CSV table of C-alpha atoms and ligand atoms in Angstrom, one decimal:
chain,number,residue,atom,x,y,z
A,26,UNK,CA,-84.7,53.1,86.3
A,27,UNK,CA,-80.9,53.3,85.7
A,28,UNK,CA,-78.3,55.8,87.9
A,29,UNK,CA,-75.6,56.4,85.9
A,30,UNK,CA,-73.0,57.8,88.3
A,31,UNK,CA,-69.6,60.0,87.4
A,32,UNK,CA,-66.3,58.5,87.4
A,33,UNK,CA,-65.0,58.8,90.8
A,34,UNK,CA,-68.1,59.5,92.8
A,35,UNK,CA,-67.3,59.3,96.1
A,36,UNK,CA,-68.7,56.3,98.4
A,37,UNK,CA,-70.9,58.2,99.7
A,38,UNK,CA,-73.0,59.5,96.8
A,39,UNK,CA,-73.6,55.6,96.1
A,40,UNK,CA,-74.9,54.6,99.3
A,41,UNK,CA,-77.0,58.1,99.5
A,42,UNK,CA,-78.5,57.0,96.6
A,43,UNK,CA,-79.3,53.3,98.1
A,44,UNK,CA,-80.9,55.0,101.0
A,45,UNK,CA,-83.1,56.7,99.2
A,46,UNK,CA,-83.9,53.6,96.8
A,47,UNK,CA,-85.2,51.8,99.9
A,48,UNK,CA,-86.9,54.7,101.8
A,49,UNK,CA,-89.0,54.2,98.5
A,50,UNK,CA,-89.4,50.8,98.9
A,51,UNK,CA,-87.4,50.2,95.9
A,52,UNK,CA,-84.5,47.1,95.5
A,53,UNK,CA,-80.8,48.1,94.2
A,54,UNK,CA,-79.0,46.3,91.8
A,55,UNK,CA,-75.0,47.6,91.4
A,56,UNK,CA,-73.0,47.3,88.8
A,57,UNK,CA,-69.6,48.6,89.2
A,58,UNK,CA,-67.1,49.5,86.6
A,59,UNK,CA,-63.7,50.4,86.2
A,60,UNK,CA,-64.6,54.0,85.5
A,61,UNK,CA,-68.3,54.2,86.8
A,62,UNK,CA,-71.0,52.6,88.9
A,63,UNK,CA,-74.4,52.1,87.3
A,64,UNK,CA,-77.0,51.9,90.2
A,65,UNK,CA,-80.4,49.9,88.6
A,66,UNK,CA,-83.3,50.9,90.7
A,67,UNK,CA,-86.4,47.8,90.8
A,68,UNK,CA,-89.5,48.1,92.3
A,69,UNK,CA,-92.5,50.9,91.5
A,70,UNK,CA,-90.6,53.4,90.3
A,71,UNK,CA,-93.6,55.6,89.1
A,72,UNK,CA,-93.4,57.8,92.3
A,73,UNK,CA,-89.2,58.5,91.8
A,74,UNK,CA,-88.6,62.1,90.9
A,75,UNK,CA,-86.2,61.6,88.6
A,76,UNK,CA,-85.3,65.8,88.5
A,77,UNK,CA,-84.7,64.8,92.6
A,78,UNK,CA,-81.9,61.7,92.1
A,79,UNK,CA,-80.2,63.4,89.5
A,80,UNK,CA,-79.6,66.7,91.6
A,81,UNK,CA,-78.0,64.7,94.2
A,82,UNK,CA,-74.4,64.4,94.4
A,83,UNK,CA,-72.5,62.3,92.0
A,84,UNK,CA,-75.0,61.4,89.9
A,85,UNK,CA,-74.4,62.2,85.9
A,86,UNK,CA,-77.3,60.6,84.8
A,87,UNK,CA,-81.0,58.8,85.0
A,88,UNK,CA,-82.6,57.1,82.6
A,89,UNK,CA,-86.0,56.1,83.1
A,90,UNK,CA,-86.5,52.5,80.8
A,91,UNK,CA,-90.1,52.3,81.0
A,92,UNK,CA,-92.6,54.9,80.4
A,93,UNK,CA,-93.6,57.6,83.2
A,94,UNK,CA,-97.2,56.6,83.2
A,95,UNK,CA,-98.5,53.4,85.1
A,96,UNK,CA,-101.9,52.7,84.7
A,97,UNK,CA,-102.3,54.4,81.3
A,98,UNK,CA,-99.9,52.2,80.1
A,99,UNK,CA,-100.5,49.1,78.1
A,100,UNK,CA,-97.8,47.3,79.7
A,101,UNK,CA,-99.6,47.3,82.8
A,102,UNK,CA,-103.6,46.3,81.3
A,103,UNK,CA,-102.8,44.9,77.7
A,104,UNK,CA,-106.7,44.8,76.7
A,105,UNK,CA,-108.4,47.7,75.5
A,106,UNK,CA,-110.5,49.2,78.2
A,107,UNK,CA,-114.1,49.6,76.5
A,108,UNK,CA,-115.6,52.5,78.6
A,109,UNK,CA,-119.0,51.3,79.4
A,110,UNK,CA,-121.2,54.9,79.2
A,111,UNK,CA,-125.2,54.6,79.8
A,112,UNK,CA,-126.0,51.3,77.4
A,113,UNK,CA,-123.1,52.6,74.9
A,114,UNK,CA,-119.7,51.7,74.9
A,115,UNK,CA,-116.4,53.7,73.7
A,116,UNK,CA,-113.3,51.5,72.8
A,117,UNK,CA,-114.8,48.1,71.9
A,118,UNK,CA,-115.1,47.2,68.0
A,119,UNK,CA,-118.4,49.5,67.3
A,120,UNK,CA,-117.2,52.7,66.2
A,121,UNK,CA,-118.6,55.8,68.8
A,122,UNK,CA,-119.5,59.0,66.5
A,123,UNK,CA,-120.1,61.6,68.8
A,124,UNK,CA,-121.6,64.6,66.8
A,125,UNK,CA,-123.6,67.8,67.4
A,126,UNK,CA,-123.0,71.5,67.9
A,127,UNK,CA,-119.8,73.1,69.1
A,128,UNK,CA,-121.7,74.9,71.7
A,129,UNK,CA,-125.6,74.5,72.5
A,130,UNK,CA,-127.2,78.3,71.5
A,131,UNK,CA,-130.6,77.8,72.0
A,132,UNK,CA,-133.2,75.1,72.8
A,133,UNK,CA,-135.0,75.0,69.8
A,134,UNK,CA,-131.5,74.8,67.9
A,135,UNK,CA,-130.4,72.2,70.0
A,136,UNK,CA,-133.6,70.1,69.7
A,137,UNK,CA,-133.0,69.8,66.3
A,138,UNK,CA,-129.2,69.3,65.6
A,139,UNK,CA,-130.0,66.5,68.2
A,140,UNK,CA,-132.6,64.8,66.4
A,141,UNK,CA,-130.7,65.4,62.8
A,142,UNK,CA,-127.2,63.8,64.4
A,143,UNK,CA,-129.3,61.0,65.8
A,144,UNK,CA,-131.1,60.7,62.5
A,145,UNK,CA,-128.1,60.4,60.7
A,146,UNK,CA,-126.5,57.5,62.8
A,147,UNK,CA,-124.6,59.4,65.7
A,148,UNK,CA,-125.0,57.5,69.1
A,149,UNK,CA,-123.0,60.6,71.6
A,150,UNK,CA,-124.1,63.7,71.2
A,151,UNK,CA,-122.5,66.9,71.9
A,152,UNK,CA,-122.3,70.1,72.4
A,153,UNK,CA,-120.9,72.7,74.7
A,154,UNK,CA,-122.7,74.7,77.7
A,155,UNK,CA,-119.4,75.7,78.9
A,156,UNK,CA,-117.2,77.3,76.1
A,157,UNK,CA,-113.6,78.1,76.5
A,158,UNK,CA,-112.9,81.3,74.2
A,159,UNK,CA,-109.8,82.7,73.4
A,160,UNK,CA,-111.7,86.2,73.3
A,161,UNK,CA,-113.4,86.9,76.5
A,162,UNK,CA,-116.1,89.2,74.4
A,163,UNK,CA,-116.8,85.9,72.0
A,164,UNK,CA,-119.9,83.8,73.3
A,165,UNK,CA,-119.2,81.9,76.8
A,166,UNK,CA,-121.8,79.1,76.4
A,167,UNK,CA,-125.1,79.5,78.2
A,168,UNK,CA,-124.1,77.4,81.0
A,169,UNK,CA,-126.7,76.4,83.8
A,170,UNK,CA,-129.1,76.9,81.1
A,171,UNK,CA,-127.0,74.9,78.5
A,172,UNK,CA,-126.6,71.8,80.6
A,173,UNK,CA,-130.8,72.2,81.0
A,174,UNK,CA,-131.1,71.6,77.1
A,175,UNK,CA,-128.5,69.3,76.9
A,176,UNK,CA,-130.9,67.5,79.9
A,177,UNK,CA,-133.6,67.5,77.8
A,178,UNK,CA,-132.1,66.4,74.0
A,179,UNK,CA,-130.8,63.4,76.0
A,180,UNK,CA,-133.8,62.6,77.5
A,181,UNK,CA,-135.8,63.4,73.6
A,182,UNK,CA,-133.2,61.4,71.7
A,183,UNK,CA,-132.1,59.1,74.1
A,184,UNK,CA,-128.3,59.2,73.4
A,185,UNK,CA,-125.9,59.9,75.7
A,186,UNK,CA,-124.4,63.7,75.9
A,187,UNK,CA,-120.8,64.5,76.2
A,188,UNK,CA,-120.9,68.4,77.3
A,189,UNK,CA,-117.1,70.5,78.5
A,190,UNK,CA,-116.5,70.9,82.2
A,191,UNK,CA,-113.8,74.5,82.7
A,192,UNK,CA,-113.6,74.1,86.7
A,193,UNK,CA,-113.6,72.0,89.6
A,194,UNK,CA,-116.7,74.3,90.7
A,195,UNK,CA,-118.9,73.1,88.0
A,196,UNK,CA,-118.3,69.0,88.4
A,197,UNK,CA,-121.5,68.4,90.1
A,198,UNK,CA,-123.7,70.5,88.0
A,199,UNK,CA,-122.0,69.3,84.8
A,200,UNK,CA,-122.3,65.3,85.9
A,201,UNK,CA,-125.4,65.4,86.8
A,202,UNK,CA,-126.5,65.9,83.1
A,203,UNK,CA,-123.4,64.8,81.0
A,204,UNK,CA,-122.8,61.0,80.5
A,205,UNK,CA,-119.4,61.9,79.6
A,206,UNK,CA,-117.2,64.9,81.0
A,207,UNK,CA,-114.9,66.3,78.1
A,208,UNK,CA,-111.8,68.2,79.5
A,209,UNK,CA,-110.8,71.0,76.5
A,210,UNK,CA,-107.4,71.3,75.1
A,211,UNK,CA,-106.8,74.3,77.0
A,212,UNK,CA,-107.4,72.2,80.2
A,213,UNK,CA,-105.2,69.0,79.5
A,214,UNK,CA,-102.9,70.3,82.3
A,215,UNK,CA,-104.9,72.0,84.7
A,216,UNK,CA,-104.2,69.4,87.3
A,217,UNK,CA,-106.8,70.3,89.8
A,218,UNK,CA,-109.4,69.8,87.5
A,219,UNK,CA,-107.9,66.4,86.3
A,220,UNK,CA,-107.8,65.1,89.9
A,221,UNK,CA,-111.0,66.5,91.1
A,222,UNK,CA,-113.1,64.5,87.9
A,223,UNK,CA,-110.6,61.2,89.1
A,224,UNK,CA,-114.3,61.2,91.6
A,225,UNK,CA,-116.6,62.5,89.9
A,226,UNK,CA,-118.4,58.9,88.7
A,227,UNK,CA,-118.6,59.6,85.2
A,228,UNK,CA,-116.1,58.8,82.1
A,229,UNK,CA,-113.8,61.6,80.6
A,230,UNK,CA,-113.3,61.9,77.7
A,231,UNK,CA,-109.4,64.4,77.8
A,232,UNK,CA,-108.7,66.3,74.8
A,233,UNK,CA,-105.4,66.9,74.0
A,234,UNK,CA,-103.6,69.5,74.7
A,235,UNK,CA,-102.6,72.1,72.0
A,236,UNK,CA,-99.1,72.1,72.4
A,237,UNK,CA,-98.8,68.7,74.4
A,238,UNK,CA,-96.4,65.6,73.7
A,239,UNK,CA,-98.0,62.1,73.8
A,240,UNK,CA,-96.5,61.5,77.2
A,241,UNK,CA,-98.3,64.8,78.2
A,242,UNK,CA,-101.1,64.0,77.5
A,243,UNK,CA,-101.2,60.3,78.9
A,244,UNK,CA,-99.5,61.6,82.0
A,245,UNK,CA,-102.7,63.8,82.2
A,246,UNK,CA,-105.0,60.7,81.9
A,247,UNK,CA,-102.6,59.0,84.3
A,248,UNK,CA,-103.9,61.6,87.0
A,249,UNK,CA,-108.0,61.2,86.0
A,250,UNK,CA,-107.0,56.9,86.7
A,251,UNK,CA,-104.5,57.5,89.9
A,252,UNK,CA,-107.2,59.6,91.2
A,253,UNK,CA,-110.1,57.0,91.4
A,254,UNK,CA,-111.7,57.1,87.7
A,255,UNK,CA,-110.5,54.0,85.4
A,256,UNK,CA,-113.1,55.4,82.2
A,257,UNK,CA,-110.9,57.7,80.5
A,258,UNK,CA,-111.1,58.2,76.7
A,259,UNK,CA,-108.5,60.6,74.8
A,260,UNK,CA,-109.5,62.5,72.5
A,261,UNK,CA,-106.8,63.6,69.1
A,262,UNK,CA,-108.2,67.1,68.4
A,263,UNK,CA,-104.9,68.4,66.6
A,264,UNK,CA,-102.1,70.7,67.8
A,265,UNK,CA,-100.4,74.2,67.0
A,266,UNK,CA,-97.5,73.8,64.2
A,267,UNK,CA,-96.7,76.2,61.8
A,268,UNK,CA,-99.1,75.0,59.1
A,269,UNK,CA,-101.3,77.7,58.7
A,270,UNK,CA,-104.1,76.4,56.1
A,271,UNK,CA,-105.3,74.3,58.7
A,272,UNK,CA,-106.2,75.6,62.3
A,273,UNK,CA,-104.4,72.9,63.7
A,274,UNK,CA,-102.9,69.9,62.4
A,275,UNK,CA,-104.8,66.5,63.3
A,276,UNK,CA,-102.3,64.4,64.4
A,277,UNK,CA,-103.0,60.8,63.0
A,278,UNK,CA,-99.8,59.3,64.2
A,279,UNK,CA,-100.7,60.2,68.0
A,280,UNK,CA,-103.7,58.2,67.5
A,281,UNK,CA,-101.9,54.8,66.1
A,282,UNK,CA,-99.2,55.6,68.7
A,283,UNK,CA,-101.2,56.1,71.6
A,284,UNK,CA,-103.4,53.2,70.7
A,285,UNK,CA,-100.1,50.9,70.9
A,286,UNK,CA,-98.9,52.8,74.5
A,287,UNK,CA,-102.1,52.7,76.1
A,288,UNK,CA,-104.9,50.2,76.8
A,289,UNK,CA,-107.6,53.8,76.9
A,290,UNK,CA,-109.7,54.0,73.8
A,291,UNK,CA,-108.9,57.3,71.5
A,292,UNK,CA,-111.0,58.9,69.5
A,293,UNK,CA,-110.1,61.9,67.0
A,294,UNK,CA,-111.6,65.1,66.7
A,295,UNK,CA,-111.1,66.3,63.0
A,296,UNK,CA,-113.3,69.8,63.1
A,297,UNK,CA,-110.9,71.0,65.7
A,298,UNK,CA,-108.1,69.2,63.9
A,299,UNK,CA,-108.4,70.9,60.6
A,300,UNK,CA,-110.8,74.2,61.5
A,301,UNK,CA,-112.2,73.4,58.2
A,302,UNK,CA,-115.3,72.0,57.1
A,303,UNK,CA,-114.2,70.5,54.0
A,304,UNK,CA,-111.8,68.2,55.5
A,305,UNK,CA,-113.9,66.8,58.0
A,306,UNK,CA,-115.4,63.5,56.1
A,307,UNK,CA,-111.6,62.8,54.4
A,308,UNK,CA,-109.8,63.5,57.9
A,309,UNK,CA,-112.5,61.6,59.7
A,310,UNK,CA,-112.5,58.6,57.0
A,311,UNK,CA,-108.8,58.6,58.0
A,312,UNK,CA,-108.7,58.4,61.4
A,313,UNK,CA,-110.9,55.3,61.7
A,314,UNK,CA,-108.4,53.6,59.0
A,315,UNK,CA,-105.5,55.1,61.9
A,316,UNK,CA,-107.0,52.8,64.6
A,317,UNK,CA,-109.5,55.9,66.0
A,318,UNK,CA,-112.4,54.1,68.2
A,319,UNK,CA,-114.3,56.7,67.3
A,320,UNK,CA,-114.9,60.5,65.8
A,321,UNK,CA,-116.0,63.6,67.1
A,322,UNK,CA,-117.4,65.8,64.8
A,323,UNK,CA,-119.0,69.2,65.1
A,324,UNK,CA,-122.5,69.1,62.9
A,325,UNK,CA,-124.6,72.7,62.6
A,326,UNK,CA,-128.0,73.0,60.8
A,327,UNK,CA,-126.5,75.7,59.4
A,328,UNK,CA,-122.9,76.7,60.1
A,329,UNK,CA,-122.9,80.5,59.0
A,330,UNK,CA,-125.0,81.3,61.9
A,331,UNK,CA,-123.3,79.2,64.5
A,332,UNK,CA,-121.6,81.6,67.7
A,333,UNK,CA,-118.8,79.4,67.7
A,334,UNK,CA,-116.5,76.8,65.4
A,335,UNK,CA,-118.8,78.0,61.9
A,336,UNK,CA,-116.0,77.6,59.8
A,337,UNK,CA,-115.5,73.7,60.9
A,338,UNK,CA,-119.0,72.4,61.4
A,339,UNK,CA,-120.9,70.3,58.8
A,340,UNK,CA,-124.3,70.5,58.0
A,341,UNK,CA,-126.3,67.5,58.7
A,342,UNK,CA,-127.0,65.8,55.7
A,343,UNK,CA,-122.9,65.8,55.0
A,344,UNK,CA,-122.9,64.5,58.2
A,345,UNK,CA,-125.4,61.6,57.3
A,346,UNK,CA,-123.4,61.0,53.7
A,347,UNK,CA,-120.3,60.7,56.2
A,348,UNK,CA,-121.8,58.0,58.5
A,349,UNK,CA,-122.6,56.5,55.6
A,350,UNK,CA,-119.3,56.5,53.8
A,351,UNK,CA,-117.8,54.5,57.3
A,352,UNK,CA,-120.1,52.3,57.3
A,353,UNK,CA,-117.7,49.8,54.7
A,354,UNK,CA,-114.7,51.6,56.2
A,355,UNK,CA,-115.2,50.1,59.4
A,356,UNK,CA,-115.7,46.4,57.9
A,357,UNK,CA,-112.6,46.8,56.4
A,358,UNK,CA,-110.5,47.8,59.4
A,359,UNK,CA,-112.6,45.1,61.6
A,360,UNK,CA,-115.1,47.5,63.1
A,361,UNK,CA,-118.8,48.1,63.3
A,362,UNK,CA,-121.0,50.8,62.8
B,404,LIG,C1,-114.9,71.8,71.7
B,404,LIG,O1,-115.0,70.5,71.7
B,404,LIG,O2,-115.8,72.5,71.2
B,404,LIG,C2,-113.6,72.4,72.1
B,404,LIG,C3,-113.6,73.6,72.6
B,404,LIG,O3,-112.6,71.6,71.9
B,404,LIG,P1,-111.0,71.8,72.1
B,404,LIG,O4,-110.9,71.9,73.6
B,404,LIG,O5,-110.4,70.6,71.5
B,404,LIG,O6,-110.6,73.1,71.5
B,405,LIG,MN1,-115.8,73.8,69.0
């Protein structure tokens, strides 16, 4: 971290600022100038507030030169992390297709999109017991009762279930069934949930945020790891821009970036990413050749009677046709299906 200080700062502002460096445990190094001192701060500078040094006195500047995020970051664990998650894995060379539902409606409805996604080749399922609506009159999920199915399609198909957890209230009764907890976009930076699932035992899998940066969204992983929980897997579900064909636009680039900033597998989520079904197989084909680990696609027996996410759900035999089609894809970018 570099203090850039102002021509003619007093003294004083310089050794306030070398106080502070070792009350943090950090070394100085100073490099004075014939107009201004630079003041390089070494050691863990993760915990610096760098709002904090640059409201003290004489200070024009601070740069931080590496990235805000410690153990998300690459630089400190250059191998992929593979998330180890009941017999599966997420973030090794096999491809993870998680697939199912957007939300689970009914038991009978469930049984079967379970068995048709497992039929077709997906190894996660999912499907949501808790639903995060932007209309409060649009259907909430069945909840208690949802995680209950979701207990038994996992125990009928034997794949592991990745199921939405909306509060810190819910952790226990959500990990109890889910082999992996997915925080929503709308819940990317709702910190209290974040730290509260760093215990809860079970991998993450953290959606991106809708309007959140790449550093937003690792720092939000960054608090899942600093608070205990090393098997966190992002999630590219797309984000607001001005586009309007497309709900949201599935950002690609965030995948191929993030993969080369962080050592946390990523998968991409195109049914959010695009809202539309039609683009799901291209958009999905297309994030495996980006570097995705894996997909997350919503798959309905029959999407115009779906309560939630219709629109951007495939039926299951496209869904089959789709495994199918990545199948040689994966070969060619040195994956496994
Ligand atoms: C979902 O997976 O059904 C969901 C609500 O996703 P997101 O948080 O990405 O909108
Ligand atoms: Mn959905």
């Amino acid at each position: 971290m570099i203090v850039v200080m102002k021509p003619g700062c007093a003294d004083g502002d310089i050794d306030r600022i070398i106080e502070r460096a070792h009350r943090l445990g950090l070394r100085e190094h100073l490099s004075v100038g014939d107009e201004r001192t630079i003041i390089g701060l070494i050691g863990d500078v993760h915990r610096v507030d760098v709002g904090a040094i640059e409201a003290l006195p004489g200070v024009e500047r601070v740069l931080r030169v590496g990235h805000p995020f410690k153990l998300a970051s690459r630089a400190f664990h250059p191998e992929d992390t593979v998330v180890a998650v009941n017999g599966h894995s997420i973030g090794g060379e096999r491809l993870a297709i998680i697939a199912g539902p957007c939300a689970v409606e009914s038991e009978a409805g469930y049984l079967e999109a379970a068995r048709l996604v497992k039929q077709a080749g997906a190894d996660f399922l999912r499907g949501g017991a808790f639903k995060p609506r932007t209309s409060p009159y649009s259907f909430q999920g069945l909840r208690r009762e949802g995680l209950r199915i979701l207990a038994r399609a996992r125990e009928e198909t034997g794949l592991p279930v990745v199921t939405e957890v909306m509060s810190p209230e819910d952790i226990p009764a959500v990990t109890e069934v889910a082999d992996v907890l997915q925080v929503g976009a709308r819940n990317m930076q709702n910190f209290a949930l974040l730290a509260e699932l760093g215990g809860c035992g079970k991998p993450v899998l953290l959606k991106r945020g809708l309007a959140a940066s790449i550093e937003e969204w690792l720092m939000a992983a960054e608090y899942i790891l600093a608070n205990g929980n090393p098997r966190v897997i992002l999630c590219e579900r797309g984000i607001r821009t001005f586009e309007g064909y497309t709900r949201n636009t599935l950002d690609l680039s965030a995948v191929a970036l993030a993969k080369t900033l962080t050592h946390l597998p990523v998968v991409a989520d195109p049914s959010h990413g695009t809202g539309r079904a039609d683009l799901v197989p291209r958009m999905c084909r297309a994030a495996v050749a980006a570097g995705s680990d894996g997909i997350m696609v919503e798959v309905h027996p029959n999407p115009a009677e779906a309560l939630s996410d219709g629109p951007q759900s495939i039926r299951p035999d496209a869904f089959a046709e789709l495994v199918a089609t990545l199948r040689p894809l994966a070969a060619v970018v040195g994956r496994s299906l």
